[in-house]
Coordinates of C-alpha atoms and ligand atoms in Angstrom, one line a residue:
M308 CA -23.4 3.3 -11.8
T309 CA -25.5 1.6 -8.9
V310 CA -25.0 -2.4 -8.6
G311 CA -28.4 -3.0 -6.6
P312 CA -27.5 -4.7 -3.3
V313 CA -24.5 -7.6 -2.8
L314 CA -23.7 -10.1 -0.7
G315 CA -20.3 -10.2 1.0
I316 CA -18.6 -13.3 2.4
E317 CA -15.8 -13.1 4.4
T318 CA -13.5 -16.5 5.8
S319 CA -10.2 -15.7 5.7
C320 CA -9.5 -16.5 9.6
D321 CA -12.0 -17.6 12.3
E322 CA -15.3 -16.1 11.5
T323 CA -17.6 -17.2 9.3
A324 CA -19.2 -14.3 7.8
A325 CA -22.2 -12.9 5.4
A326 CA -23.7 -9.6 5.1
V327 CA -25.9 -7.4 2.7
V328 CA -25.5 -4.1 1.6
Q329 CA -26.9 -1.1 -0.7
D330 CA -25.3 1.7 -1.3
R331 CA -24.4 2.4 2.5
A332 CA -27.2 0.5 3.9
V333 CA -26.0 -2.3 5.5
L334 CA -29.4 -4.6 5.3
S335 CA -27.6 -7.6 7.3
N336 CA -24.4 -8.3 9.3
V337 CA -24.0 -11.8 10.5
V338 CA -21.0 -13.3 12.2
A339 CA -21.0 -16.5 13.1
S340 CA -17.5 -16.6 15.5
Q341 CA -15.3 -19.4 16.0
V342 CA -13.6 -18.0 19.3
D343 CA -15.3 -21.1 21.5
L344 CA -13.4 -23.5 19.1
H345 CA -10.1 -22.2 18.9
A346 CA -9.8 -20.7 22.6
K347 CA -9.0 -23.5 24.3
Y348 CA -5.9 -23.2 21.4
G349 CA -4.9 -20.0 22.3
G350 CA -5.2 -18.8 18.7
V351 CA -7.0 -20.4 15.5
V352 CA -6.2 -23.4 13.9
P353 CA -6.3 -23.3 10.3
E354 CA -7.5 -26.8 9.8
L355 CA -10.5 -26.4 12.3
A356 CA -11.0 -23.1 11.1
A357 CA -11.4 -24.2 7.4
R358 CA -14.0 -27.2 8.6
R359 CA -16.2 -25.0 10.8
H360 CA -16.3 -22.6 7.9
A361 CA -17.5 -25.5 5.4
E362 CA -20.4 -26.4 8.0
R363 CA -21.7 -23.1 8.5
I364 CA -21.5 -21.2 5.1
V365 CA -24.7 -22.0 3.8
P366 CA -26.6 -21.5 7.0
V367 CA -25.1 -17.9 7.9
V368 CA -25.5 -16.7 3.9
E369 CA -29.1 -17.9 4.5
E370 CA -29.7 -15.5 7.7
A371 CA -28.1 -13.0 5.5
L372 CA -30.5 -13.3 3.1
E373 CA -33.6 -13.0 5.5
R374 CA -32.2 -10.6 7.7
A375 CA -32.0 -8.7 4.7
G376 CA -35.6 -10.0 3.3
L377 CA -34.3 -11.0 -0.5
R378 CA -33.9 -13.8 -2.2
V379 CA -30.9 -14.3 -4.4
C380 CA -32.4 -13.2 -7.4
D381 CA -33.0 -9.9 -6.0
L382 CA -29.0 -9.6 -5.6
G383 CA -27.0 -7.1 -7.9
G384 CA -23.5 -9.4 -7.4
V385 CA -21.4 -11.4 -5.2
A386 CA -18.3 -10.2 -3.2
V387 CA -15.8 -12.4 -1.6
T388 CA -12.4 -12.6 0.8
C389 CA -9.7 -13.6 -1.6
G390 CA -6.9 -12.9 0.5
P391 CA -4.9 -12.4 2.3
G392 CA -5.7 -15.3 5.3
L393 CA -5.7 -18.8 5.7
V394 CA -5.7 -20.4 2.6
G395 CA -8.2 -23.6 3.7
A396 CA -10.2 -20.8 5.2
L397 CA -10.3 -18.5 2.3
A398 CA -11.0 -21.5 0.3
V399 CA -14.1 -22.2 1.4
G400 CA -15.7 -19.0 0.9
V401 CA -14.3 -18.7 -2.7
A402 CA -15.8 -21.9 -3.4
Y403 CA -18.8 -21.1 -2.3
A404 CA -19.1 -17.7 -3.9
K405 CA -17.9 -18.8 -7.2
A406 CA -20.5 -21.9 -7.2
L407 CA -23.4 -19.5 -6.0
S408 CA -22.8 -16.6 -8.4
F409 CA -22.6 -19.1 -11.0
A410 CA -26.2 -20.8 -10.6
A411 CA -27.6 -17.7 -10.5
R412 CA -26.1 -15.6 -12.9
L413 CA -24.1 -13.4 -10.4
P414 CA -21.4 -10.8 -11.3
L415 CA -19.0 -12.1 -8.8
V416 CA -15.7 -10.0 -6.9
G417 CA -13.2 -11.1 -5.2
V418 CA -11.9 -8.2 -2.4
N419 CA -8.9 -8.0 -0.6
H420 CA -9.5 -8.7 3.2
L421 CA -7.4 -5.4 4.0
E422 CA -9.2 -3.1 1.3
G423 CA -12.5 -4.5 2.9
H424 CA -11.0 -3.1 6.3
L425 CA -10.2 0.1 4.9
Y426 CA -14.0 0.1 3.2
A427 CA -15.3 -0.8 7.0
A428 CA -14.1 2.8 7.6
F429 CA -15.9 4.4 4.1
L430 CA -18.9 2.5 5.1
A431 CA -19.3 4.2 7.8
H432 CA -18.3 8.0 6.9
G433 CA -18.4 7.9 3.0
Q434 CA -15.4 8.3 1.1
A435 CA -12.0 10.0 2.3
P436 CA -10.9 13.0 1.1
Y437 CA -7.4 12.0 -0.8
P438 CA -4.5 11.6 -0.1
A439 CA -5.6 9.2 3.1
L440 CA -3.4 7.9 5.3
A441 CA -4.4 4.5 6.8
L442 CA -3.5 2.7 9.9
I443 CA -4.7 -1.2 9.8
V444 CA -4.1 -3.0 12.7
S445 CA -5.1 -6.7 12.7
G446 CA -4.3 -9.6 14.0
A447 CA -2.2 -10.7 11.2
H448 CA -1.1 -7.0 9.7
T449 CA 0.3 -3.4 11.2
D450 CA 0.2 -2.1 7.9
L451 CA 0.4 2.0 7.7
V452 CA -0.3 2.7 3.9
W453 CA -0.9 5.5 1.8
M454 CA -3.5 6.5 -0.5
P455 CA -3.6 9.3 -2.9
E456 CA -6.5 8.3 -4.7
E457 CA -9.5 5.4 -3.9
G458 CA -8.0 2.0 -4.6
R459 CA -4.7 2.7 -5.2
Y460 CA -2.1 2.1 -2.1
E461 CA 1.7 2.1 -1.6
L462 CA 2.6 1.0 1.9
L463 CA 4.8 3.6 3.8
G464 CA 5.5 1.2 7.0
R465 CA 4.9 -2.3 8.5
T466 CA 5.7 -4.6 11.4
R467 CA 9.1 -6.0 11.2
D468 CA 7.7 -8.9 13.6
D469 CA 4.3 -9.2 15.5
A470 CA 1.3 -7.7 14.2
A471 CA -0.4 -5.3 16.8
G472 CA -3.7 -7.4 17.4
E473 CA -1.0 -10.5 18.0
A474 CA 1.0 -8.6 20.3
F475 CA -1.9 -7.8 22.4
D476 CA -3.2 -11.5 22.1
K477 CA 0.4 -12.6 23.0
V478 CA 0.4 -10.4 26.1
A479 CA -2.9 -11.4 27.3
R480 CA -2.2 -15.2 27.3
A481 CA 1.0 -14.1 29.3
L482 CA -1.4 -13.0 32.0
G483 CA -3.7 -15.7 31.6
L484 CA -6.7 -13.7 30.0
G485 CA -9.3 -14.7 27.4
Y486 CA -8.5 -15.3 23.7
P487 CA -8.9 -12.9 22.0
G488 CA -7.0 -10.7 24.2
G489 CA -7.3 -7.4 22.6
P490 CA -10.6 -6.6 24.0
E491 CA -9.8 -8.6 27.3
I492 CA -6.9 -6.2 27.4
D493 CA -8.8 -3.3 26.7
R494 CA -11.1 -4.0 29.6
L495 CA -8.7 -4.9 32.0
S496 CA -7.0 -1.5 31.8
R497 CA -9.2 0.7 32.6
E498 CA -8.7 -0.5 36.2
G499 CA -4.8 -0.8 36.0
N500 CA -2.3 2.8 36.1
P501 CA -0.8 2.9 32.3
E502 CA 2.4 4.7 34.5
A503 CA 3.1 1.7 36.9
V504 CA 5.0 -0.5 34.9
P505 CA 8.0 1.0 33.3
L506 CA 7.7 0.0 29.3
P507 CA 9.7 0.9 26.3
V508 CA 7.9 2.2 23.6
P509 CA 9.0 0.3 20.5
L510 CA 10.8 2.3 17.8
E511 CA 11.2 5.5 19.9
T512 CA 14.4 7.1 18.1
E513 CA 14.3 4.9 14.8
P514 CA 13.7 6.7 12.0
G515 CA 11.0 5.5 9.3
Y516 CA 7.5 4.3 9.5
D517 CA 7.8 0.6 10.5
F518 CA 6.7 -1.1 13.7
S519 CA 7.5 -4.2 16.0
F520 CA 5.6 -5.1 18.9
S521 CA 8.2 -8.7 19.8
G522 CA 10.2 -6.1 22.4
L523 CA 7.5 -5.2 24.2
K524 CA 6.1 -8.1 23.8
T525 CA 9.4 -9.9 25.9
A526 CA 9.7 -6.3 28.2
V527 CA 6.0 -7.8 29.3
V528 CA 7.0 -10.9 29.9
L529 CA 10.0 -9.9 32.1
A530 CA 7.7 -7.3 34.0
L531 CA 5.6 -10.6 34.8
R532 CA 8.5 -12.4 36.8
R533 CA 9.6 -9.9 39.0
D534 CA 9.2 -10.7 43.0
P535 CA 6.7 -9.4 44.0
P536 CA 4.7 -9.0 40.5
P537 CA 3.3 -6.0 39.2
R538 CA -0.8 -6.2 39.4
P539 CA -1.9 -7.7 36.3
A540 CA -4.2 -4.7 35.4
D541 CA -1.3 -2.6 35.9
V542 CA 0.6 -4.3 33.4
A543 CA -2.5 -4.2 31.0
A544 CA -2.7 -0.8 31.1
S545 CA 1.2 -0.1 30.7
F546 CA 1.1 -2.4 28.2
Q547 CA -1.6 -0.5 26.2
R548 CA 0.1 2.8 26.8
A549 CA 3.4 1.8 25.0
A550 CA 1.8 -0.2 22.0
V551 CA -1.1 2.8 21.3
E552 CA 1.9 5.2 21.8
H553 CA 3.7 3.2 19.2
L554 CA 0.9 3.1 16.5
V555 CA 0.5 6.5 17.1
S556 CA 4.0 8.3 16.9
R557 CA 4.2 6.2 13.9
T558 CA 1.3 7.3 12.2
L559 CA 2.1 11.1 13.1
R560 CA 5.0 10.9 12.1
A561 CA 4.3 9.9 8.3
A562 CA 1.4 12.3 8.2
R563 CA 3.5 15.3 9.0
D564 CA 6.1 13.9 6.6
R565 CA 3.1 13.3 3.8
A566 CA 0.3 15.9 4.6
P567 CA -2.9 13.7 4.0
R568 CA -6.1 15.7 3.9
A569 CA -7.4 12.6 6.2
L570 CA -6.8 9.7 8.7
I571 CA -7.8 6.1 8.8
L572 CA -7.5 3.9 11.0
T573 CA -9.4 0.2 10.6
G574 CA -8.7 -3.4 11.6
G575 CA -9.6 -5.1 14.8
V576 CA -6.9 -3.5 17.1
A577 CA -9.1 0.0 15.9
A578 CA -11.8 -1.5 18.4
N579 CA -9.3 -0.2 21.0
R580 CA -11.0 2.6 23.3
L581 CA -7.2 4.0 24.1
L582 CA -6.1 3.8 20.2
R583 CA -9.4 5.3 18.7
A584 CA -9.2 8.1 21.5
R585 CA -5.7 9.2 20.9
L586 CA -5.9 9.0 16.9
R587 CA -8.3 11.3 17.4
Q588 CA -6.5 13.3 19.0
A589 CA -3.6 13.4 16.8
A590 CA -5.7 14.3 14.2
G591 CA -7.5 17.0 15.7
E592 CA -4.1 18.5 16.2
L593 CA -3.6 18.2 12.4
G594 CA -6.5 19.4 11.9
V595 CA -7.9 16.7 9.7
P596 CA -11.1 14.3 10.1
L597 CA -10.4 10.9 11.2
L598 CA -12.6 8.1 9.6
V599 CA -13.2 5.0 12.0
P600 CA -15.6 1.9 11.5
P601 CA -17.6 1.8 14.7
P602 CA -15.9 -1.2 17.1
E603 CA -18.5 -3.8 15.5
L604 CA -17.1 -3.1 12.4
C605 CA -13.5 -2.2 12.8
T606 CA -12.9 -6.7 13.5
D607 CA -13.9 -8.9 11.0
N608 CA -17.1 -8.7 9.0
A609 CA -18.9 -9.4 5.7
A610 CA -20.7 -5.5 5.4
M611 CA -17.0 -4.3 4.7
I612 CA -16.6 -7.3 2.2
A613 CA -19.7 -6.4 0.3
Y614 CA -19.2 -2.7 0.2
A615 CA -15.7 -2.8 -1.1
G616 CA -17.1 -5.0 -3.9
A617 CA -19.6 -3.4 -4.8
R618 CA -17.7 0.1 -5.1
R619 CA -15.2 -2.5 -7.2
L620 CA -18.4 -3.6 -9.2
A621 CA -19.6 -0.2 -9.8
R622 CA -16.2 0.6 -11.7
G623 CA -17.4 -2.4 -13.7
F624 CA -14.8 -4.2 -12.0
R625 CA -15.5 -8.2 -12.7
S626 CA -13.7 -11.9 -11.1
S627 CA -13.5 -14.8 -13.4
W628 CA -14.3 -18.0 -12.7
T629 CA -10.9 -18.7 -12.0
L630 CA -10.7 -16.6 -8.8
D631 CA -8.4 -18.3 -6.3
A632 CA -7.6 -17.9 -2.5
H633 CA -4.6 -16.0 -2.3
P634 CA -3.0 -16.2 1.3
N635 CA -0.8 -13.6 0.7
L636 CA -2.5 -10.7 -1.2
G637 CA -1.0 -7.4 -1.1
L638 CA -3.1 -4.4 -1.1
S639 CA -1.1 -2.9 -4.0
D640 CA -2.1 -6.7 -5.5
T641 CA -5.6 -5.9 -5.9
Ligands
LIG1178 O1 -9.9 -7.5 12.4 P1 -9.6 -8.6 12.7 O2 -11.1 -9.2 13.4 O3 -9.5 -10.2 11.9 C1 -7.9 -9.9 11.4 O4 -7.8 -9.4 10.4 O5 -6.5 -10.1 12.4 O6 -8.2 -8.5 14.4 C2 -8.5 -9.6 15.0 C3 -7.2 -8.7 16.2 C4 -7.3 -9.8 17.5 O7 -5.4 -9.7 17.5 C5 -7.8 -9.1 18.7 O8 -7.6 -9.6 19.9 C6 -7.7 -7.9 18.5 O9 -8.0 -7.4 16.5 N1 -8.8 -6.6 19.1 C7 -8.8 -5.6 19.8 C8 -9.9 -5.1 20.7 N2 -10.7 -6.0 19.5 C9 -10.1 -6.9 18.7 N3 -7.1 -4.8 20.5 C10 -7.0 -4.2 21.2 N4 -8.4 -3.6 21.9 C11 -9.3 -4.1 21.7 N5 -10.2 -3.1 22.1
LIG1179 ZN1 -9.0 -8.7 9.6

């Protein structure tokens, strides 16, 4: 069943985003970043984020419709991120989407943000062959997920402390780089020697599929206190090497144990060049395809929400007017 163009709305963190997607064509994809607002605090301030979403949501949606060349009455549905994320930020998008779909008599569908990240990969590549193994790496999550079929999720491993993106952001802050730190570390690493600063690959000798980044972050902070201090580019490259090695080795372990037919890499940290290259190499060794979105669809956007919502609508799923923001929503809850 095809549902026509779907408007996606994403306000779970610090991007006010709206997009229109029809089948796998992205008709528009507008992302209004709040980076300028939060940069001086070195991280997202929830109250400020929610207020800025409330200011920006109407013009951002209007722009998405205009760029798509459509009016509200041309839409086949409205999809909105309903969790996980910052509750006040999520509530702005959910309230707006409910009001719009109620007034325009359009079907409404709540989308799990993490499922949205997975659908960014399907938007770019089409559906995965199943079973698939997905690594979702963002500012708030580091999850290794087993997908026996579309829409079914089993969490195999997760971070015990910081998320991967959080670790990139904290190390960048220790190096005096800008926020968000992931892209800065990615850039600076090009000029550094990844072997120059010895840093431990986390949980290297531990069984299982969990992740941990806090020990690695502490090792970076201690390395920076050495006299003379190491070159920032060498620290960035060495940290990135250890973090990526950790992510790839845990994913490979799960892949060897479970024999998936595809690997999926998604979430903001999936924009990282070294991680993309190393996981592509690993997928090649396993003889399975790697589905990874282009970098602009790795970080938060509403095209992925629209597409995930469209697939749910096509399966007959509808949210009711009681749809609410769920800050701790898990992938299997939806
Ligand atoms: O998925 P996302 O946009 O938002 C959340 O759902 O959290 O992920 C944001 C995270 C930030 O921590 C940011 O530093 C990281 O993704 N990130 C990167 C890169 N681009 C963004 N980390 C490493 N390398 C990158 N190129
Ligand atoms: Zn995200």
